[in-house]
Short mmCIF file of N, CA and C in Angstrom, two decimals:
data_model
loop_
_atom_site.label_atom_id
_atom_site.label_comp_id
_atom_site.label_asym_id
_atom_site.label_seq_id
_atom_site.Cartn_x
_atom_site.Cartn_y
_atom_site.Cartn_z
N GLN A 1 11.80 -2.49 -14.95
CA GLN A 1 11.66 -2.90 -13.57
C GLN A 1 11.47 -1.69 -12.67
N VAL A 2 10.96 -1.95 -11.48
CA VAL A 2 10.78 -0.90 -10.49
C VAL A 2 11.19 -1.45 -9.13
N GLN A 3 11.84 -0.62 -8.37
CA GLN A 3 12.20 -0.99 -7.01
C GLN A 3 11.40 -0.13 -6.05
N LEU A 4 10.94 -0.75 -4.96
CA LEU A 4 10.03 -0.09 -4.03
C LEU A 4 10.63 -0.07 -2.64
N VAL A 5 10.53 1.06 -1.97
CA VAL A 5 11.02 1.19 -0.60
C VAL A 5 9.95 1.86 0.25
N GLU A 6 9.47 1.11 1.24
CA GLU A 6 8.46 1.65 2.15
C GLU A 6 9.12 2.36 3.33
N SER A 7 8.38 3.30 3.89
CA SER A 7 8.82 3.99 5.09
C SER A 7 7.60 4.51 5.83
N GLY A 8 7.82 4.93 7.07
CA GLY A 8 6.74 5.54 7.84
C GLY A 8 6.13 4.66 8.90
N GLY A 9 6.55 3.41 8.98
CA GLY A 9 6.01 2.54 10.01
C GLY A 9 6.54 2.92 11.39
N GLY A 10 5.98 2.28 12.40
CA GLY A 10 6.42 2.56 13.76
C GLY A 10 5.41 2.09 14.77
N LEU A 11 5.56 2.60 15.97
CA LEU A 11 4.69 2.26 17.09
C LEU A 11 3.72 3.42 17.33
N VAL A 12 2.45 3.08 17.43
CA VAL A 12 1.43 4.11 17.65
C VAL A 12 0.37 3.54 18.58
N GLN A 13 -0.25 4.39 19.34
CA GLN A 13 -1.33 3.95 20.22
C GLN A 13 -2.62 3.76 19.43
N ALA A 14 -3.48 2.92 19.95
CA ALA A 14 -4.79 2.72 19.33
C ALA A 14 -5.51 4.07 19.20
N GLY A 15 -6.13 4.25 18.05
CA GLY A 15 -6.81 5.51 17.76
C GLY A 15 -5.94 6.52 17.06
N GLY A 16 -4.65 6.24 17.01
CA GLY A 16 -3.72 7.16 16.37
C GLY A 16 -3.65 6.98 14.87
N SER A 17 -2.72 7.73 14.27
CA SER A 17 -2.57 7.74 12.81
C SER A 17 -1.11 7.56 12.41
N LEU A 18 -0.93 7.02 11.24
CA LEU A 18 0.38 6.93 10.60
C LEU A 18 0.19 7.13 9.11
N ARG A 19 1.23 7.65 8.46
CA ARG A 19 1.22 7.72 7.01
C ARG A 19 2.42 6.96 6.48
N LEU A 20 2.14 5.94 5.73
CA LEU A 20 3.19 5.17 5.08
C LEU A 20 3.47 5.75 3.71
N SER A 21 4.72 5.67 3.32
CA SER A 21 5.14 6.09 1.99
C SER A 21 5.82 4.93 1.30
N CYS A 22 5.74 4.92 -0.01
CA CYS A 22 6.42 3.91 -0.81
C CYS A 22 7.03 4.65 -2.00
N ALA A 23 8.36 4.73 -2.00
CA ALA A 23 9.07 5.41 -3.06
C ALA A 23 9.53 4.41 -4.11
N ALA A 24 9.27 4.73 -5.37
CA ALA A 24 9.62 3.84 -6.47
C ALA A 24 10.76 4.42 -7.29
N SER A 25 11.63 3.53 -7.72
CA SER A 25 12.72 3.95 -8.60
C SER A 25 12.25 3.89 -10.04
N GLY A 26 13.01 4.49 -10.93
CA GLY A 26 12.70 4.40 -12.35
C GLY A 26 11.86 5.54 -12.85
N ARG A 27 11.83 5.68 -14.17
CA ARG A 27 11.14 6.79 -14.80
C ARG A 27 9.76 6.41 -15.30
N THR A 28 9.33 5.16 -15.08
CA THR A 28 8.05 4.71 -15.62
C THR A 28 7.05 4.39 -14.52
N PHE A 29 7.14 5.08 -13.42
CA PHE A 29 6.26 4.81 -12.28
C PHE A 29 4.81 4.89 -12.68
N SER A 30 4.46 5.79 -13.55
CA SER A 30 3.06 5.95 -13.95
C SER A 30 2.55 4.80 -14.79
N SER A 31 3.40 3.85 -15.15
CA SER A 31 2.99 2.66 -15.89
C SER A 31 2.51 1.55 -14.96
N TYR A 32 2.61 1.77 -13.67
CA TYR A 32 2.30 0.73 -12.68
C TYR A 32 1.09 1.10 -11.84
N ALA A 33 0.15 0.17 -11.77
CA ALA A 33 -0.86 0.24 -10.73
C ALA A 33 -0.20 -0.18 -9.43
N MET A 34 -0.67 0.37 -8.32
CA MET A 34 -0.02 0.14 -7.04
C MET A 34 -0.99 -0.41 -6.01
N GLY A 35 -0.44 -1.15 -5.06
CA GLY A 35 -1.26 -1.71 -4.01
C GLY A 35 -0.54 -1.70 -2.69
N TRP A 36 -1.31 -1.76 -1.62
CA TRP A 36 -0.78 -1.94 -0.26
C TRP A 36 -1.35 -3.24 0.29
N PHE A 37 -0.49 -3.99 0.93
CA PHE A 37 -0.85 -5.24 1.58
C PHE A 37 -0.23 -5.25 2.98
N ARG A 38 -0.67 -6.17 3.80
CA ARG A 38 -0.04 -6.36 5.10
C ARG A 38 -0.05 -7.83 5.45
N GLN A 39 0.86 -8.17 6.34
CA GLN A 39 0.94 -9.55 6.82
C GLN A 39 1.26 -9.54 8.30
N ALA A 40 0.35 -10.08 9.06
CA ALA A 40 0.55 -10.22 10.51
C ALA A 40 1.17 -11.58 10.79
N PRO A 41 1.84 -11.72 11.93
CA PRO A 41 2.46 -13.01 12.26
C PRO A 41 1.46 -14.15 12.23
N GLY A 42 1.82 -15.20 11.51
CA GLY A 42 0.96 -16.38 11.46
C GLY A 42 -0.24 -16.25 10.54
N LYS A 43 -0.33 -15.14 9.82
CA LYS A 43 -1.47 -14.93 8.93
C LYS A 43 -1.00 -14.74 7.49
N GLU A 44 -1.93 -14.92 6.57
CA GLU A 44 -1.62 -14.73 5.16
C GLU A 44 -1.56 -13.23 4.82
N ARG A 45 -0.88 -12.94 3.71
CA ARG A 45 -0.82 -11.56 3.26
C ARG A 45 -2.21 -11.09 2.86
N GLU A 46 -2.55 -9.89 3.30
CA GLU A 46 -3.91 -9.36 3.16
C GLU A 46 -3.91 -8.11 2.30
N PHE A 47 -4.79 -8.06 1.33
CA PHE A 47 -4.96 -6.86 0.52
C PHE A 47 -5.58 -5.76 1.35
N LEU A 48 -5.07 -4.54 1.18
CA LEU A 48 -5.61 -3.38 1.89
C LEU A 48 -6.21 -2.36 0.93
N ALA A 49 -5.42 -1.96 -0.06
CA ALA A 49 -5.85 -0.86 -0.92
C ALA A 49 -5.10 -0.92 -2.23
N ALA A 50 -5.71 -0.36 -3.26
CA ALA A 50 -5.07 -0.31 -4.57
C ALA A 50 -5.46 0.99 -5.27
N VAL A 51 -4.57 1.44 -6.14
CA VAL A 51 -4.83 2.65 -6.92
C VAL A 51 -4.40 2.39 -8.36
N SER A 52 -5.14 2.95 -9.28
CA SER A 52 -4.82 2.80 -10.69
C SER A 52 -3.61 3.63 -11.07
N ARG A 53 -3.14 3.42 -12.28
CA ARG A 53 -1.98 4.17 -12.77
C ARG A 53 -2.23 5.67 -12.73
N SER A 54 -3.41 6.06 -13.08
CA SER A 54 -3.73 7.49 -13.12
C SER A 54 -4.02 8.08 -11.75
N GLY A 55 -4.31 7.21 -10.80
CA GLY A 55 -4.70 7.68 -9.48
C GLY A 55 -6.19 7.95 -9.35
N GLY A 56 -6.91 7.79 -10.44
CA GLY A 56 -8.32 8.12 -10.42
C GLY A 56 -9.21 7.06 -9.82
N ASN A 57 -8.74 5.84 -9.80
CA ASN A 57 -9.53 4.73 -9.24
C ASN A 57 -8.83 4.13 -8.04
N THR A 58 -9.60 3.86 -7.00
CA THR A 58 -9.06 3.21 -5.81
C THR A 58 -10.03 2.11 -5.35
N ASN A 59 -9.51 1.21 -4.56
CA ASN A 59 -10.32 0.13 -3.99
C ASN A 59 -9.75 -0.21 -2.63
N TYR A 60 -10.62 -0.50 -1.68
CA TYR A 60 -10.18 -0.78 -0.32
C TYR A 60 -10.81 -2.06 0.20
N ALA A 61 -10.06 -2.74 1.03
CA ALA A 61 -10.62 -3.88 1.76
C ALA A 61 -11.63 -3.37 2.78
N ASP A 62 -12.62 -4.18 3.05
CA ASP A 62 -13.64 -3.78 4.02
C ASP A 62 -13.05 -3.49 5.39
N SER A 63 -11.97 -4.19 5.73
CA SER A 63 -11.37 -4.05 7.06
C SER A 63 -10.76 -2.66 7.28
N VAL A 64 -10.47 -1.93 6.20
CA VAL A 64 -9.82 -0.62 6.33
C VAL A 64 -10.62 0.51 5.70
N LYS A 65 -11.70 0.17 5.05
CA LYS A 65 -12.50 1.18 4.35
C LYS A 65 -13.00 2.22 5.35
N GLY A 66 -12.82 3.48 5.01
CA GLY A 66 -13.22 4.56 5.90
C GLY A 66 -12.14 4.97 6.89
N ARG A 67 -11.12 4.15 7.05
CA ARG A 67 -10.01 4.48 7.97
C ARG A 67 -8.72 4.75 7.22
N PHE A 68 -8.48 4.03 6.14
CA PHE A 68 -7.24 4.16 5.37
C PHE A 68 -7.54 4.84 4.03
N THR A 69 -6.59 5.65 3.58
CA THR A 69 -6.70 6.30 2.29
C THR A 69 -5.40 6.15 1.53
N MET A 70 -5.52 5.63 0.32
CA MET A 70 -4.34 5.45 -0.53
C MET A 70 -4.33 6.54 -1.60
N SER A 71 -3.15 7.07 -1.86
CA SER A 71 -3.00 8.07 -2.91
C SER A 71 -1.63 7.89 -3.57
N ARG A 72 -1.47 8.56 -4.69
CA ARG A 72 -0.19 8.48 -5.39
C ARG A 72 0.15 9.85 -5.96
N ASP A 73 1.45 10.09 -6.05
CA ASP A 73 1.97 11.31 -6.66
C ASP A 73 2.95 10.85 -7.74
N ASN A 74 2.50 10.83 -8.97
CA ASN A 74 3.35 10.33 -10.05
C ASN A 74 4.56 11.22 -10.29
N ALA A 75 4.45 12.48 -9.96
CA ALA A 75 5.60 13.38 -10.13
C ALA A 75 6.71 13.06 -9.14
N LYS A 76 6.34 12.49 -8.00
CA LYS A 76 7.32 12.14 -6.96
C LYS A 76 7.60 10.64 -6.92
N ASN A 77 6.99 9.87 -7.82
CA ASN A 77 7.19 8.41 -7.84
C ASN A 77 6.88 7.79 -6.48
N THR A 78 5.80 8.21 -5.87
CA THR A 78 5.50 7.79 -4.50
C THR A 78 4.01 7.50 -4.34
N VAL A 79 3.73 6.47 -3.58
CA VAL A 79 2.36 6.21 -3.13
C VAL A 79 2.34 6.32 -1.61
N TYR A 80 1.16 6.62 -1.12
CA TYR A 80 0.98 6.83 0.32
C TYR A 80 -0.18 5.99 0.83
N LEU A 81 -0.11 5.69 2.10
CA LEU A 81 -1.24 5.07 2.78
C LEU A 81 -1.44 5.82 4.08
N GLN A 82 -2.46 6.63 4.11
CA GLN A 82 -2.82 7.35 5.33
C GLN A 82 -3.71 6.43 6.17
N MET A 83 -3.27 6.16 7.39
CA MET A 83 -3.97 5.23 8.25
C MET A 83 -4.45 5.97 9.49
N ASN A 84 -5.75 6.03 9.66
CA ASN A 84 -6.35 6.70 10.82
C ASN A 84 -7.12 5.70 11.66
N SER A 85 -7.43 6.11 12.87
CA SER A 85 -8.20 5.26 13.80
C SER A 85 -7.61 3.87 13.88
N LEU A 86 -6.32 3.80 14.08
CA LEU A 86 -5.64 2.51 14.10
C LEU A 86 -6.06 1.66 15.28
N LYS A 87 -6.08 0.36 15.05
CA LYS A 87 -6.49 -0.62 16.04
C LYS A 87 -5.34 -1.60 16.27
N PRO A 88 -5.31 -2.25 17.43
CA PRO A 88 -4.25 -3.24 17.66
C PRO A 88 -4.22 -4.32 16.57
N GLU A 89 -5.35 -4.66 16.01
CA GLU A 89 -5.37 -5.69 14.96
C GLU A 89 -4.78 -5.21 13.63
N ASP A 90 -4.43 -3.93 13.55
CA ASP A 90 -3.72 -3.42 12.38
C ASP A 90 -2.22 -3.68 12.45
N THR A 91 -1.77 -4.21 13.56
CA THR A 91 -0.35 -4.53 13.70
C THR A 91 0.07 -5.56 12.67
N ALA A 92 1.10 -5.24 11.90
CA ALA A 92 1.55 -6.12 10.82
C ALA A 92 2.75 -5.49 10.13
N VAL A 93 3.31 -6.23 9.20
CA VAL A 93 4.28 -5.67 8.27
C VAL A 93 3.50 -5.23 7.04
N TYR A 94 3.72 -3.99 6.63
CA TYR A 94 2.98 -3.41 5.52
C TYR A 94 3.89 -3.34 4.29
N TYR A 95 3.34 -3.79 3.17
CA TYR A 95 4.09 -3.86 1.92
C TYR A 95 3.39 -3.05 0.83
N CYS A 96 4.17 -2.37 0.03
CA CYS A 96 3.60 -1.83 -1.19
C CYS A 96 4.03 -2.72 -2.35
N ALA A 97 3.24 -2.68 -3.42
CA ALA A 97 3.48 -3.55 -4.56
C ALA A 97 3.11 -2.81 -5.84
N ALA A 98 3.74 -3.22 -6.94
CA ALA A 98 3.51 -2.59 -8.23
C ALA A 98 3.15 -3.63 -9.27
N ALA A 99 2.19 -3.27 -10.12
CA ALA A 99 1.77 -4.14 -11.21
C ALA A 99 1.84 -3.36 -12.52
N PHE A 100 2.61 -3.87 -13.46
CA PHE A 100 2.74 -3.20 -14.76
C PHE A 100 1.49 -3.48 -15.57
N LEU A 101 0.72 -2.44 -15.87
CA LEU A 101 -0.55 -2.60 -16.56
C LEU A 101 -0.65 -1.65 -17.75
N ALA A 102 -1.30 -2.11 -18.80
CA ALA A 102 -1.50 -1.25 -19.97
C ALA A 102 -2.58 -0.21 -19.71
N SER A 103 -3.58 -0.58 -18.95
CA SER A 103 -4.70 0.31 -18.70
C SER A 103 -4.38 1.31 -17.60
N SER A 104 -4.78 2.55 -17.79
CA SER A 104 -4.53 3.58 -16.78
C SER A 104 -5.59 3.61 -15.70
N ILE A 105 -6.67 2.85 -15.88
CA ILE A 105 -7.76 2.92 -14.90
C ILE A 105 -7.97 1.62 -14.14
N THR A 106 -7.30 0.55 -14.55
CA THR A 106 -7.49 -0.76 -13.92
C THR A 106 -6.77 -0.82 -12.59
N ILE A 107 -7.39 -1.51 -11.63
CA ILE A 107 -6.73 -1.77 -10.36
C ILE A 107 -6.71 -3.27 -10.12
N ARG A 108 -5.85 -3.70 -9.26
CA ARG A 108 -5.70 -5.11 -8.93
C ARG A 108 -5.78 -5.27 -7.41
N THR A 109 -6.46 -6.34 -6.97
CA THR A 109 -6.66 -6.53 -5.54
C THR A 109 -6.09 -7.83 -5.02
N THR A 110 -5.43 -8.61 -5.87
CA THR A 110 -4.83 -9.86 -5.41
C THR A 110 -3.32 -9.76 -5.47
N ALA A 111 -2.67 -10.40 -4.50
CA ALA A 111 -1.21 -10.34 -4.43
C ALA A 111 -0.57 -10.93 -5.68
N ALA A 112 -1.20 -11.94 -6.23
CA ALA A 112 -0.62 -12.61 -7.41
C ALA A 112 -0.52 -11.69 -8.62
N ALA A 113 -1.29 -10.62 -8.62
CA ALA A 113 -1.29 -9.70 -9.76
C ALA A 113 -0.11 -8.74 -9.75
N TYR A 114 0.60 -8.70 -8.65
CA TYR A 114 1.69 -7.74 -8.48
C TYR A 114 3.04 -8.43 -8.65
N GLY A 115 3.86 -7.85 -9.48
CA GLY A 115 5.15 -8.46 -9.76
C GLY A 115 6.31 -7.89 -8.99
N TYR A 116 6.09 -6.75 -8.35
CA TYR A 116 7.18 -6.08 -7.64
C TYR A 116 6.70 -5.72 -6.24
N TRP A 117 7.60 -5.95 -5.28
CA TRP A 117 7.27 -5.74 -3.87
C TRP A 117 8.39 -5.01 -3.16
N GLY A 118 8.00 -4.21 -2.17
CA GLY A 118 8.99 -3.62 -1.29
C GLY A 118 9.37 -4.58 -0.20
N GLN A 119 10.27 -4.12 0.68
CA GLN A 119 10.76 -4.98 1.75
C GLN A 119 9.86 -4.96 2.98
N GLY A 120 8.94 -4.02 3.02
CA GLY A 120 7.99 -3.95 4.12
C GLY A 120 8.41 -2.98 5.21
N THR A 121 7.42 -2.46 5.91
CA THR A 121 7.66 -1.60 7.07
C THR A 121 6.73 -2.04 8.19
N HIS A 122 7.27 -2.09 9.41
CA HIS A 122 6.52 -2.60 10.54
C HIS A 122 5.62 -1.53 11.13
N VAL A 123 4.40 -1.93 11.42
CA VAL A 123 3.45 -1.08 12.12
C VAL A 123 2.97 -1.83 13.35
N THR A 124 3.12 -1.20 14.50
CA THR A 124 2.66 -1.80 15.76
C THR A 124 1.69 -0.82 16.42
N VAL A 125 0.51 -1.31 16.71
CA VAL A 125 -0.52 -0.50 17.35
C VAL A 125 -0.75 -1.05 18.75
N SER A 126 -0.46 -0.25 19.74
CA SER A 126 -0.62 -0.69 21.12
C SER A 126 -2.01 -0.32 21.64
N SER A 127 -2.50 -1.16 22.54
CA SER A 127 -3.86 -0.93 23.10
C SER A 127 -3.80 -0.05 24.33
#
């Protein structure tokens, strides 16, 4: 099993930046592909970004492509989401998730593929 704890959320003005972190417990972090999702009030959970176990493959939702960058540091058991050019519509609770996968290059983009979730961190972007 893996436990996930997000941090780095907060209040930022439109056009600003934030970097979210997700720290994972356990010694097998590199066995998990990772993803970032968000959920705004009244909306369904939305895929944002995913990274393979090795960190070599990434995938982004069109809504954040070119603005958000996901990375991972397996030595630190941590994944990051660098968010630039933030917009008010980016306001949401942001979650990281882990999927135990045999392949080191596979990524997953659906919430159902992830078995482990953090508690979420709030991001508010003011106009």
